[in-house]
CSV table of C-alpha atoms and ligand atoms in Angstrom, one decimal:
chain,number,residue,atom,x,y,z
A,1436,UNK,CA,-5.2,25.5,4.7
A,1437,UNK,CA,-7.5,23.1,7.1
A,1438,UNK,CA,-4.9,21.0,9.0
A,1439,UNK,CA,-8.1,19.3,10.8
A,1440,UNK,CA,-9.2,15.9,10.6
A,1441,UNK,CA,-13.2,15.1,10.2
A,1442,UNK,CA,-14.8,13.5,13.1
A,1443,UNK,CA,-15.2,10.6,11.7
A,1444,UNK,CA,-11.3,10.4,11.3
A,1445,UNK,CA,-11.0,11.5,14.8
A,1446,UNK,CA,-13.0,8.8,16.1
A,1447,UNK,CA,-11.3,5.9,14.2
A,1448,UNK,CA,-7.9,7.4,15.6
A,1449,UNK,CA,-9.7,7.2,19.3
A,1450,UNK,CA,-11.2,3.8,18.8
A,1451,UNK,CA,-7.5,2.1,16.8
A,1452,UNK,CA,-5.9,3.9,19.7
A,1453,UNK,CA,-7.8,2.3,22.3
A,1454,UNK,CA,-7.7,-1.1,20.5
A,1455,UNK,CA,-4.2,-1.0,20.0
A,1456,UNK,CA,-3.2,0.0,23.7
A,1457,UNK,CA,-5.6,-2.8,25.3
A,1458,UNK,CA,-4.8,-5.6,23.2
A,1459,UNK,CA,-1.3,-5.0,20.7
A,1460,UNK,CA,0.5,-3.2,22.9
A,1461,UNK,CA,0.8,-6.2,25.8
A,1462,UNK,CA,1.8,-8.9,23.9
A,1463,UNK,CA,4.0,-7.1,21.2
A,1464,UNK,CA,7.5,-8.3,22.1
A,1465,UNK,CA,6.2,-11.6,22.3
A,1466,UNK,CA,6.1,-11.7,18.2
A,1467,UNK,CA,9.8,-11.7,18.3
A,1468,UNK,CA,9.5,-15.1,20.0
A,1469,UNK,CA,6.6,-16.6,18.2
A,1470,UNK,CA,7.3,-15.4,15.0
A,1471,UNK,CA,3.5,-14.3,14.3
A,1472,UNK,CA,1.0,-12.0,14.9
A,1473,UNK,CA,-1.9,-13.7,17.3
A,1474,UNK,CA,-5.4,-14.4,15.4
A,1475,UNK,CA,-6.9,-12.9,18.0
A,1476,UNK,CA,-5.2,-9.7,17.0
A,1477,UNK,CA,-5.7,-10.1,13.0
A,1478,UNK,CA,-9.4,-11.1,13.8
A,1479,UNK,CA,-9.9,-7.9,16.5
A,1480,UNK,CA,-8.3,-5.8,13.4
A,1481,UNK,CA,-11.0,-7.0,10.6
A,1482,UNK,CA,-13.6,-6.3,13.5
A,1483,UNK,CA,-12.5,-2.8,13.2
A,1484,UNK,CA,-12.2,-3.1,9.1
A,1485,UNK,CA,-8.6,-2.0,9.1
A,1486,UNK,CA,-7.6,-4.8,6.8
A,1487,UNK,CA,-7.4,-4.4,3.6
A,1488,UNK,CA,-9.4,-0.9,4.6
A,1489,UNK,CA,-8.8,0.5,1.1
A,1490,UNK,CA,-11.1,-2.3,-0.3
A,1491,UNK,CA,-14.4,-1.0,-1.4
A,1492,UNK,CA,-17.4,-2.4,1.2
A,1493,UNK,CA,-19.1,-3.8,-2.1
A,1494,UNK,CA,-16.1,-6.6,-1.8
A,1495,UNK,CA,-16.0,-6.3,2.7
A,1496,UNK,CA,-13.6,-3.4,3.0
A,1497,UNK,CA,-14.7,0.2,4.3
A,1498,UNK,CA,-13.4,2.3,1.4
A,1499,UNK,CA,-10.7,4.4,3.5
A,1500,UNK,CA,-9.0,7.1,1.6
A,1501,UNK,CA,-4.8,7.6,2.3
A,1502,UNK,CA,-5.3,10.2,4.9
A,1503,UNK,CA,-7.7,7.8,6.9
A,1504,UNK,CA,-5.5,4.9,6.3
A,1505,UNK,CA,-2.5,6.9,7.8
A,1506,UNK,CA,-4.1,7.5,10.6
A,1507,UNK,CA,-4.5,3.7,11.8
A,1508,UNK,CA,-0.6,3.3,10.6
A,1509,UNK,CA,0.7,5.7,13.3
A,1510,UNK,CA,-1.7,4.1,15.7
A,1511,UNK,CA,-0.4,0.8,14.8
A,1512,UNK,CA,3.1,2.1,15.2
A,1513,UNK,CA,3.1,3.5,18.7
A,1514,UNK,CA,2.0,0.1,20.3
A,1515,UNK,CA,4.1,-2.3,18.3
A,1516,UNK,CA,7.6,-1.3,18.6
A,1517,UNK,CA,8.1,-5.2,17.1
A,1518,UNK,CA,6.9,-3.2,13.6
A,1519,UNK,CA,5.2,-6.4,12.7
A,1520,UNK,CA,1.4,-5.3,13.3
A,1521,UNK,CA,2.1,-2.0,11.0
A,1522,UNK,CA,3.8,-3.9,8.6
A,1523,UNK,CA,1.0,-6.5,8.3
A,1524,UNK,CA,-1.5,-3.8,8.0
A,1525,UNK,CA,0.2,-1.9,5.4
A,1526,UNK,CA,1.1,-3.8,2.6
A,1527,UNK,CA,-2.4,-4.6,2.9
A,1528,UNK,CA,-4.2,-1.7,2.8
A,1529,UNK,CA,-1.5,-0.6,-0.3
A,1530,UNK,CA,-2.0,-3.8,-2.6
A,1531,UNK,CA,-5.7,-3.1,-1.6
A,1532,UNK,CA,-6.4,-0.2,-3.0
A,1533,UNK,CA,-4.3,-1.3,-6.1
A,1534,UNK,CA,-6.6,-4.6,-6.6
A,1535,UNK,CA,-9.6,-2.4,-5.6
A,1536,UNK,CA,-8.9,0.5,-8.4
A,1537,UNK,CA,-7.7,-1.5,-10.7
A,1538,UNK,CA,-8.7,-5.2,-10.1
A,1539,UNK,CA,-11.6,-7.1,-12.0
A,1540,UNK,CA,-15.2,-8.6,-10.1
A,1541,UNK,CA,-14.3,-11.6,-10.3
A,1542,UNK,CA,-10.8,-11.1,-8.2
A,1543,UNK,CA,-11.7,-8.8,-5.5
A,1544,UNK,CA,-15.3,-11.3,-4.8
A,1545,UNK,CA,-12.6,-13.8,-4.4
A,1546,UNK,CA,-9.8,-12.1,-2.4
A,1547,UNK,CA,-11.5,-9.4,-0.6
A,1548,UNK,CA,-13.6,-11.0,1.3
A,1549,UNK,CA,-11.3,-13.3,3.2
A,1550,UNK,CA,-8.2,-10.5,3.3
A,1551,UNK,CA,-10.7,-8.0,5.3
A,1552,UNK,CA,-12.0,-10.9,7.9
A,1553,UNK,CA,-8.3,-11.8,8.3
A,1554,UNK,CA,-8.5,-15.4,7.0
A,1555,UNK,CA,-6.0,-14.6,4.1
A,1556,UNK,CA,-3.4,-12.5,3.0
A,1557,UNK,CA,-2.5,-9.6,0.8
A,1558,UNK,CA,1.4,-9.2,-0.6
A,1559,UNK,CA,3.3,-7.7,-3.2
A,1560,UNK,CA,5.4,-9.4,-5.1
A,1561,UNK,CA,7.9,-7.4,-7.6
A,1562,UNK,CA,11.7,-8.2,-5.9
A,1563,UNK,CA,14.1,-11.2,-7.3
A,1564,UNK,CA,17.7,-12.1,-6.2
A,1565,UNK,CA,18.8,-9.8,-9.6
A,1566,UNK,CA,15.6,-7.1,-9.7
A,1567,UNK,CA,15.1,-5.1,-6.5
A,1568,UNK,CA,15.2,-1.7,-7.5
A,1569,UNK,CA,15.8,-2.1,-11.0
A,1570,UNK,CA,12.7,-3.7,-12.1
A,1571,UNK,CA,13.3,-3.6,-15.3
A,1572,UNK,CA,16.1,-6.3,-15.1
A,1573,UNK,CA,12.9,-8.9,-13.8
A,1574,UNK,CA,12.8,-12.2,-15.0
A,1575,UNK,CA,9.8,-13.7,-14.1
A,1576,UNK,CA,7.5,-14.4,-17.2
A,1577,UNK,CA,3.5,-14.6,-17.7
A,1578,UNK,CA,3.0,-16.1,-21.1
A,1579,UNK,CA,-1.1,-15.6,-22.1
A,1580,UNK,CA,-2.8,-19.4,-22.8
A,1581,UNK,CA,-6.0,-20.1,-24.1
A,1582,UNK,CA,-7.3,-20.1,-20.7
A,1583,UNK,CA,-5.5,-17.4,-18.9
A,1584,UNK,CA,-1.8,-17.2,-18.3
A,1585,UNK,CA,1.0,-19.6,-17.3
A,1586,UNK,CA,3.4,-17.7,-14.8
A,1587,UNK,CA,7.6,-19.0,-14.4
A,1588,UNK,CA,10.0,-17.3,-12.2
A,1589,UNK,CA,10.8,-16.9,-8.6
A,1590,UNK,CA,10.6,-13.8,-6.2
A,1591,UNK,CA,12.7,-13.2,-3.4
A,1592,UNK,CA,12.6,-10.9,-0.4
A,1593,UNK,CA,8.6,-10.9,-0.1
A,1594,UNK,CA,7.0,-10.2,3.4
A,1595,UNK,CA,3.8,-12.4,3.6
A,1596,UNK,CA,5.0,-15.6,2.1
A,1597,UNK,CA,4.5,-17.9,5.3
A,1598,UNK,CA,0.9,-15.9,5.7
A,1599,UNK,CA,-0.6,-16.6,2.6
A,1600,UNK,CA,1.0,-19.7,1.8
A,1601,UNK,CA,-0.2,-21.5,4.8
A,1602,UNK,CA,-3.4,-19.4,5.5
A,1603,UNK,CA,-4.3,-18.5,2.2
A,1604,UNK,CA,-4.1,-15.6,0.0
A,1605,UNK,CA,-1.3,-14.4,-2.2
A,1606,UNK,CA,0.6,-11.7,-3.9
A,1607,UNK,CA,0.1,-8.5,-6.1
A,1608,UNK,CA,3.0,-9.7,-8.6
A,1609,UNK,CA,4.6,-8.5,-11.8
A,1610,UNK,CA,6.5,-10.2,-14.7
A,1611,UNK,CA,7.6,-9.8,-17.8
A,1612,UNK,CA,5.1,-10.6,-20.8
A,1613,UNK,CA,6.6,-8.7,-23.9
A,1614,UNK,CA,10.6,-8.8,-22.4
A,1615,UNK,CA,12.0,-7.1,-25.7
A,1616,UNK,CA,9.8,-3.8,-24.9
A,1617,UNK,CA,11.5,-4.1,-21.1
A,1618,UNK,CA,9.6,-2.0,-18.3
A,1619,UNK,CA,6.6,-1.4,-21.0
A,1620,UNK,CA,6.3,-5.3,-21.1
A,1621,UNK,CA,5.3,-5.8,-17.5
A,1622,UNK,CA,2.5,-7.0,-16.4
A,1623,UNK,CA,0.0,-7.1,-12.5
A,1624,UNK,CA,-1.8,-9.6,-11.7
A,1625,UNK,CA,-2.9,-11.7,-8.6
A,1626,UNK,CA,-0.8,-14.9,-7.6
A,1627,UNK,CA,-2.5,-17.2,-5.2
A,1628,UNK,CA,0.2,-18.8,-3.3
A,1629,UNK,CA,-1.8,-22.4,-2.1
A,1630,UNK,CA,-1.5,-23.5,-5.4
A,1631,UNK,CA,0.5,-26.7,-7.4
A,1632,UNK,CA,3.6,-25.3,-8.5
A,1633,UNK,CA,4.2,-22.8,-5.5
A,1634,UNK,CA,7.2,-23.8,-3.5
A,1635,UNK,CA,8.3,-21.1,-0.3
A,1636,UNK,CA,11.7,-20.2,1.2
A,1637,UNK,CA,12.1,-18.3,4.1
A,1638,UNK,CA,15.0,-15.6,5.2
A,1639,UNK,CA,15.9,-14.6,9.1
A,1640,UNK,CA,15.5,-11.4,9.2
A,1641,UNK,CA,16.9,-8.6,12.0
A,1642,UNK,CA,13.3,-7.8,12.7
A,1643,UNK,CA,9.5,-7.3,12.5
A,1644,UNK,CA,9.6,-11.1,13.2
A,1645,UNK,CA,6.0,-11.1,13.2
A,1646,UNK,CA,5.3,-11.2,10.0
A,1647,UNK,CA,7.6,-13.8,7.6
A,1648,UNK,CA,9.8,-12.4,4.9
A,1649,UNK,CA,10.6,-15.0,2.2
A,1650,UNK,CA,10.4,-15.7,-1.1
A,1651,UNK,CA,8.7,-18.9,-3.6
A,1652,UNK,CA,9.7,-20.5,-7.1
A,1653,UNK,CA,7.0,-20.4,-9.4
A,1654,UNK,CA,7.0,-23.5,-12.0
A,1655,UNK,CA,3.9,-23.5,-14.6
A,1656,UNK,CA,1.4,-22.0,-12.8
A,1657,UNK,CA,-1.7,-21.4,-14.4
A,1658,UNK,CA,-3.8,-18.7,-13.3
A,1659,UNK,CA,-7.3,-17.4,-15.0
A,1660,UNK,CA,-7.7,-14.3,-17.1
A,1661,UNK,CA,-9.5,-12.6,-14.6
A,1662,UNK,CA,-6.0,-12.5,-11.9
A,1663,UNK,CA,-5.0,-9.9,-14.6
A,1664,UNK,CA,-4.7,-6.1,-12.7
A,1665,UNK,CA,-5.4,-3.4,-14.8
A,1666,UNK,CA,-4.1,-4.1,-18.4
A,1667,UNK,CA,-1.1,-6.2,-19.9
A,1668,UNK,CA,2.5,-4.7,-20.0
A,1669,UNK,CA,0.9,-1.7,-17.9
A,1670,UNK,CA,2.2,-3.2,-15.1
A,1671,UNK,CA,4.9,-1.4,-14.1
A,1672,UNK,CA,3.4,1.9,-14.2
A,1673,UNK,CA,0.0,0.7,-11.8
A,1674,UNK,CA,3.0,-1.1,-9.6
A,1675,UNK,CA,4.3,2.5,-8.5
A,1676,UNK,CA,0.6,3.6,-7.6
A,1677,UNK,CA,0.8,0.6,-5.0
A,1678,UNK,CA,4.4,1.3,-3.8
A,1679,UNK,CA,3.9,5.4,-3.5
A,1680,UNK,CA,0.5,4.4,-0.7
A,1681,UNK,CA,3.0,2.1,1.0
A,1682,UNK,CA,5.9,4.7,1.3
A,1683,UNK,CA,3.6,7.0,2.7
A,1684,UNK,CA,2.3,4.9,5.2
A,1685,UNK,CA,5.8,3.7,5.8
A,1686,UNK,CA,7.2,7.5,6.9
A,1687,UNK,CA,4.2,7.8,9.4
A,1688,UNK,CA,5.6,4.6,10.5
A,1689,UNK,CA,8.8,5.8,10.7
A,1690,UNK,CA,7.4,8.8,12.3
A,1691,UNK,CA,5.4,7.3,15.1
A,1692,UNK,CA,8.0,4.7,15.9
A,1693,UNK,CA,10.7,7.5,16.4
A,1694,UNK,CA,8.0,9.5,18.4
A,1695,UNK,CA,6.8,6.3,20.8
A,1696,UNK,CA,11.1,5.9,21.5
A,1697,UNK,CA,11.3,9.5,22.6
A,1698,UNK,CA,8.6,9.3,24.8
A,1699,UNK,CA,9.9,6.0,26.6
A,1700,UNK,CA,13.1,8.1,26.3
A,1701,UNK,CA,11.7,11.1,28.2
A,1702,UNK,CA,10.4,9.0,31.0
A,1703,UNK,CA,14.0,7.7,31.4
A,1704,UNK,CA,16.0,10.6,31.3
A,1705,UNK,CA,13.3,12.5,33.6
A,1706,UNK,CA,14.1,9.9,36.7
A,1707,UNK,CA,17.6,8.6,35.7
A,1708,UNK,CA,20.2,10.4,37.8
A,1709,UNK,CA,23.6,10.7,37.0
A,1710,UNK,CA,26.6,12.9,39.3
A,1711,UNK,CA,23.5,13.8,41.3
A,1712,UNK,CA,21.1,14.9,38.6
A,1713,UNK,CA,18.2,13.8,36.6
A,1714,UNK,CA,20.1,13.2,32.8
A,1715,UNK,CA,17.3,14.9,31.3
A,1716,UNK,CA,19.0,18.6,32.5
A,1717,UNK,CA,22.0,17.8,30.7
A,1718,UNK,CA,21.5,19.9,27.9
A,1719,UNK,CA,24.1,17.3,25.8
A,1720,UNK,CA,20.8,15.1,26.5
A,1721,UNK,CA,17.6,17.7,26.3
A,1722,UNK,CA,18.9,19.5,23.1
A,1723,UNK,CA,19.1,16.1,21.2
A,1724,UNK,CA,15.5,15.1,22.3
A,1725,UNK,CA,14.1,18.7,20.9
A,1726,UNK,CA,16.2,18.0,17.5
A,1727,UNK,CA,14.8,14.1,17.0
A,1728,UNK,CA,11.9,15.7,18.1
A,1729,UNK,CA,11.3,18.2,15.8
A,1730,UNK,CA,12.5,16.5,12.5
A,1731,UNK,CA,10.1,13.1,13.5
A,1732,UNK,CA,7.0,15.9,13.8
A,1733,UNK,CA,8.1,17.4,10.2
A,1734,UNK,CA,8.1,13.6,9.1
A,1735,UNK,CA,4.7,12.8,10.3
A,1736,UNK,CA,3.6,16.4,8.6
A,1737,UNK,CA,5.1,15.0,5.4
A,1738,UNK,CA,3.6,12.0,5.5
A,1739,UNK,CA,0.5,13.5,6.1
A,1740,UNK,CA,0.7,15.8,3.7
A,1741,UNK,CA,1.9,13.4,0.4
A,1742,UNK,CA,-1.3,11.0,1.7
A,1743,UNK,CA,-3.2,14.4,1.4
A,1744,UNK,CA,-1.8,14.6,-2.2
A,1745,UNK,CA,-2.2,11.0,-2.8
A,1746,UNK,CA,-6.0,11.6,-2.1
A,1747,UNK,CA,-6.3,14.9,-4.2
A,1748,UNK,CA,-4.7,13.1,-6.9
A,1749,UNK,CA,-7.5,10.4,-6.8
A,1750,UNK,CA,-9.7,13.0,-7.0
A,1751,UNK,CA,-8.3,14.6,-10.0
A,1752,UNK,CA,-7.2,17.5,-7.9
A,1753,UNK,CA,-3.3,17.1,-8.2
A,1754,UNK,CA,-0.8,15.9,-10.8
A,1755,UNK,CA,0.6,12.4,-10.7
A,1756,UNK,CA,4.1,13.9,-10.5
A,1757,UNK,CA,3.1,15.5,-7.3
A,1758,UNK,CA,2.2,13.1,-5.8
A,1759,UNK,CA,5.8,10.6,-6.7
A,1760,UNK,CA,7.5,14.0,-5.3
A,1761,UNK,CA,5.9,14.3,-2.3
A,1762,UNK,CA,5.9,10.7,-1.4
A,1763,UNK,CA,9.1,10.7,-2.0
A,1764,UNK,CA,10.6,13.5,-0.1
A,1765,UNK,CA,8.6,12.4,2.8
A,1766,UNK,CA,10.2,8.9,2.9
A,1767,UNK,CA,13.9,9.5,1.7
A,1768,UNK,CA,14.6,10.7,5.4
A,1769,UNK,CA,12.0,8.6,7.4
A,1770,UNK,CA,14.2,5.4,8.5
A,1771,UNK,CA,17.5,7.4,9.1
A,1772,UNK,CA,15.7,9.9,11.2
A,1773,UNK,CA,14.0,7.4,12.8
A,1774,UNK,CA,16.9,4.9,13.5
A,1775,UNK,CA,19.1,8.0,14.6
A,1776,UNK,CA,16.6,9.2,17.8
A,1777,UNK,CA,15.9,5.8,18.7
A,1778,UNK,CA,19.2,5.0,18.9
A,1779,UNK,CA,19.9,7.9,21.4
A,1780,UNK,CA,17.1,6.9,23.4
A,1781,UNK,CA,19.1,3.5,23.6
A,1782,UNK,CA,22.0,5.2,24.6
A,1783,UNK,CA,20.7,7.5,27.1
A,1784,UNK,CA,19.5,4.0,28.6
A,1785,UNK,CA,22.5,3.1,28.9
A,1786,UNK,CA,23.4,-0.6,29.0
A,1787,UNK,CA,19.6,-1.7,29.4
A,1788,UNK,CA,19.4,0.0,26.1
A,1789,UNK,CA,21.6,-2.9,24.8
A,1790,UNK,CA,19.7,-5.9,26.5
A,1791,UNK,CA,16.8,-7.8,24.8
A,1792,UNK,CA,14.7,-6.7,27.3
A,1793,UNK,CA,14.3,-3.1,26.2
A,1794,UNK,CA,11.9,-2.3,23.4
A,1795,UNK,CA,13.8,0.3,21.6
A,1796,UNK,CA,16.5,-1.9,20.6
A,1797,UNK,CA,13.3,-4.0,18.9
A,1798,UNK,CA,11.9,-0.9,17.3
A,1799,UNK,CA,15.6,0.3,15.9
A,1800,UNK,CA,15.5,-2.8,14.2
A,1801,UNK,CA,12.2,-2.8,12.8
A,1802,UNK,CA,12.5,0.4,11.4
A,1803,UNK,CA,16.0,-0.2,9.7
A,1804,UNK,CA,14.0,-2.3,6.6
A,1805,UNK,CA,11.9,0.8,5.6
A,1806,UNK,CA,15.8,1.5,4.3
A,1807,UNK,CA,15.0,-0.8,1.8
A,1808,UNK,CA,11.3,-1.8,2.1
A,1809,UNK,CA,8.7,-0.5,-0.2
A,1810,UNK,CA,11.7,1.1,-2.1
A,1811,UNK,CA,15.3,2.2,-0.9
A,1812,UNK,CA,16.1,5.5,0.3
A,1813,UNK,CA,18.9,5.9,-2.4
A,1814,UNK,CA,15.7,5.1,-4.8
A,1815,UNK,CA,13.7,8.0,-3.1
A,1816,UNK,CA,16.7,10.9,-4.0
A,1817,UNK,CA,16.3,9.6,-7.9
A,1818,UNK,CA,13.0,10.1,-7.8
A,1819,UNK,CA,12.7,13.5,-6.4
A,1820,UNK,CA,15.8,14.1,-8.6
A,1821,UNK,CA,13.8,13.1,-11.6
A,1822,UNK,CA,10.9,15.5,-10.5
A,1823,UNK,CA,13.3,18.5,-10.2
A,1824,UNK,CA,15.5,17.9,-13.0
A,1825,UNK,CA,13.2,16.4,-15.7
A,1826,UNK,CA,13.2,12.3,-17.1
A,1827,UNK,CA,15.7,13.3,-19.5
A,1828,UNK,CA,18.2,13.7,-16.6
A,1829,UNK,CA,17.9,9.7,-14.9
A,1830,UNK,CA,21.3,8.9,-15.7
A,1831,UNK,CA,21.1,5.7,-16.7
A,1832,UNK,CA,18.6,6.5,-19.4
B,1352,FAD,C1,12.3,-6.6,5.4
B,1352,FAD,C2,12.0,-6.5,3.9
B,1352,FAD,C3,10.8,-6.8,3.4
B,1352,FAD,C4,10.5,-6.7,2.0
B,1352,FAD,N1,9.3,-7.0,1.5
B,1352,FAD,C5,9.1,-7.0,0.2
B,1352,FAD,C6,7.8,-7.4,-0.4
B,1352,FAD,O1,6.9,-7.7,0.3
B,1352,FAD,N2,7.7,-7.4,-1.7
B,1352,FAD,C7,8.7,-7.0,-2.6
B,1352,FAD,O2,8.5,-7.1,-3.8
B,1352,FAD,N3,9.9,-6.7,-2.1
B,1352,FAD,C8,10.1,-6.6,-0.7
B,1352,FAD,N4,11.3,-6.2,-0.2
B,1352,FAD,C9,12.4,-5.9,-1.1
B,1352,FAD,C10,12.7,-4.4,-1.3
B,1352,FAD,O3,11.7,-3.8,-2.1
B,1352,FAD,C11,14.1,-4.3,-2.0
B,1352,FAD,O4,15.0,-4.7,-1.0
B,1352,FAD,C12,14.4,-2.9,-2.5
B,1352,FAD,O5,13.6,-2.6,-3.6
B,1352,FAD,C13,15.9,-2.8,-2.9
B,1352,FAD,O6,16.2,-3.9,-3.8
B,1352,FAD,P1,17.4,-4.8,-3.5
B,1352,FAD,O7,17.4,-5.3,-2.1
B,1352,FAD,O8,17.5,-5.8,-4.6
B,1352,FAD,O9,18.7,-3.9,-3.6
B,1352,FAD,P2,19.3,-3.4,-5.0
B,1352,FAD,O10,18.3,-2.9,-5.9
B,1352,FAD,O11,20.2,-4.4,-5.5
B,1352,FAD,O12,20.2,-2.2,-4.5
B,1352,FAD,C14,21.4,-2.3,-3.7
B,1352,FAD,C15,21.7,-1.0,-3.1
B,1352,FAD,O13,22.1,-0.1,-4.2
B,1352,FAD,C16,21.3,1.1,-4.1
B,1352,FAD,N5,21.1,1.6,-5.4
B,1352,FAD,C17,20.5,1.1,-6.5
B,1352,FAD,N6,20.5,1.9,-7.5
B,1352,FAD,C18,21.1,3.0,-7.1
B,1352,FAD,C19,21.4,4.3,-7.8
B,1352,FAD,N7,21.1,4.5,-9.0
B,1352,FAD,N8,22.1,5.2,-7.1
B,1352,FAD,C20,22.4,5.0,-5.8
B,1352,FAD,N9,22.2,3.9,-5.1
B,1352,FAD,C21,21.5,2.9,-5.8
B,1352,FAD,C22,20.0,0.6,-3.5
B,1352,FAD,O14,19.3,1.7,-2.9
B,1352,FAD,C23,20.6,-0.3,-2.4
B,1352,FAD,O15,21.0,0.4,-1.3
B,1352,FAD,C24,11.6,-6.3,1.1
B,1352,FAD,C25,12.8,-5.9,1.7
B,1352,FAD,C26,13.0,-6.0,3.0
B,1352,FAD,C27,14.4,-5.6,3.6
């Protein structure tokens, strides 16, 4: 086992790091106010190609693989406790490297281009107000024309909407084209969201205000033959390559989130004094720090290690079931984990950790989606359930 990085990942690490700390870091918590990450941040990001980084440089990405883009996540992660900048930069490099594997010329010269300089946007699309982890119970259609297809439905929950729908850009989205064959009648392809037909709603969401969550109606949009990703009603199976690079990015999250709390925590508890004592030699205080601790540094070893998978799997070099597992495992515990030591670092702040002001509070909330996000934690125990047990024991099958 090599548990080294190259030093060509090392010096991305150093040079996000730095980048990150001088420039996300300070203005962070005023996303929750504004409600968007500053261009000069999304512009300072493409600089460093971590757009879109799965993108191959034929189309203006850099061709990261999992392990590199993982990296840059738990970089992201310890300077934005709003989660917005991570968020942002995941679903992007996850829909990336599903329109960059599986994508045609004609789509990624269109869309790459401007997602990597940061002028538009990359979702996903898949959830509806009746088909969030069920996707089978999708009602959105794509009907093939002479021209390309004609797309009808609405999606709901989506992060990105106010991004690409002003800015530019648009979603990875599926729908149903052959409904009486159900999840082997769903088909990918790219919606652009500045187009006739497109109308936006927006939620108000508990956090990573930065970045909008929302959802559109789509009424008889037409969209060329060349949006298609991969091939028709092979959707939903290319759909889960997309969501297992976003989970795994999602527990580093988690990971480095929980880890950048502790650390804030440990500065506390070393000069808060309590009955004449620094809190931090109150063992009811030190033993929880090593337990959050050591599980967030297991997490972050998961995470690396189902990217590592993720990669080897690209490669040819591991099973695709290996990968769903590992991805899997490492995200079924990442948000609770995360949420629980971040909420003792707000408690051991004691009632600062309840005001506005202190950026824990910010970061429990971030973290709380990656509950749902990307696909719920109840969703992460079927799958490794399924992996153990065999398909044939799903039980709803
Ligand atoms: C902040 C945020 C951003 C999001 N961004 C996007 C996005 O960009 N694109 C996108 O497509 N979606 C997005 N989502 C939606 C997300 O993918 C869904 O919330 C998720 O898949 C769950 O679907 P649902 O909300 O419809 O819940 P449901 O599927 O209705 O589930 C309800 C609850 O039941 C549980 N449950 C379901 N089945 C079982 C079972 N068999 N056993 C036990 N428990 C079960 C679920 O885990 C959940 O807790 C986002 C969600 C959030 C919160």
């Amino acid at each position: 086992m090599d548990y080294t990085f190259t030093e060509e990942q090392e010096m991305i690490r150093q040079s996000v790091r730095e980048f990150a700390e001088r420039k996300i870091a300070p203005i962070a918590l005023k996303m929750e106010e504004t409600k968007e990450i500053p261009m000069d941040i999304v512009k300072g990001m493409a600089e460093l190609g971590i757009i879109a980084p799965t993108a191959s440089p034929d189309y203006g990405g850099v061709g990261f693989d999992a392990v590199t883009c993982t990296i840059v996540a738990e970089e992201l992660a310890r300077a934005d406790p709003t989660g917005s900048i991570p968020v942002f930069y995941l679903i992007q490099a996850s829909w990336g490297h599903v329109l960059n594997k599986y994508g045609t010329h004609e789509c990624k010269s269109e869309v790459f281009p401007r997602v990597t300089k940061g002028d538009w946007f990359l979702g996903i699309a898949t959830t509806e107000s009746d088909a969030g982890s069920d996707l089978g119970s999708t009602r959105t259609r794509i009907t093939p024309t002479e021209k390309g297809y004609v797309v009808n439905g609405e999606k709901m929950y989506i992060s990105g909407v106010r991004e690409a729908y002003n800015r530019g850009g648009g979603h990875v989205t599926i729908a149903k084209q052959t409904p009486e064959l159900g999840t082997r009648g769903m088909t990918l392809f790219y919606l652009p969201l500045q187009v006739k037909g497109i109308t936006p709603t927006y939620v108000d969401d508990l956090g990573r205000e930065g970045i909008s969550t929302g959802g559109f109606t789509i009424d008889n949009v037409e969209i060329p033959k060349h949006y298609l990703i991969g091939e028709e009603n092979k959707g939903f199976y290319i759909v889960h390559e997309g969501y297992e690079f976003a989970r795994g990015l999602i527990s580093v999250i988690c990971a480095s989130a929980g880890l950048k709390s502790l650390e804030n925590g440990m500065n506390y508890i070393k000069q808060r004094k309590c009955f004449g004592t620094p809190i931090g030699k109150f063992e009811g205080i030190q033993f929880k720090l090593a337990e959050h601790y050591t599980k967030l540094s297991m997490l972050k070893d998961m995470a690396y290690k189902a990217m590592h998978t993720f990669d080897l799997e690209q490669k040819g070099k591991a099973k695709r079931f290996e990968v769903s597992k590992a991805i899997a495992m490492a995200k079924l515990f990442a948000q609770e984990w995360a949420c629980a030591a971040i909420d003792d670092v707000m408690q051991w702040q004691g009632a600062f950790g309840y005001t506005k002001e202190c950026p824990d509070q910010c970061a429990w909330r971030a973290v709380r989606s990656f509950g749902w996000a990307e696909g719920s934690k109840e969703v992460m125990r079927i799958i490794v359930g399924r992996e153990l047990l065999g398909r044939e024991f799903i039980p709803y099958r």
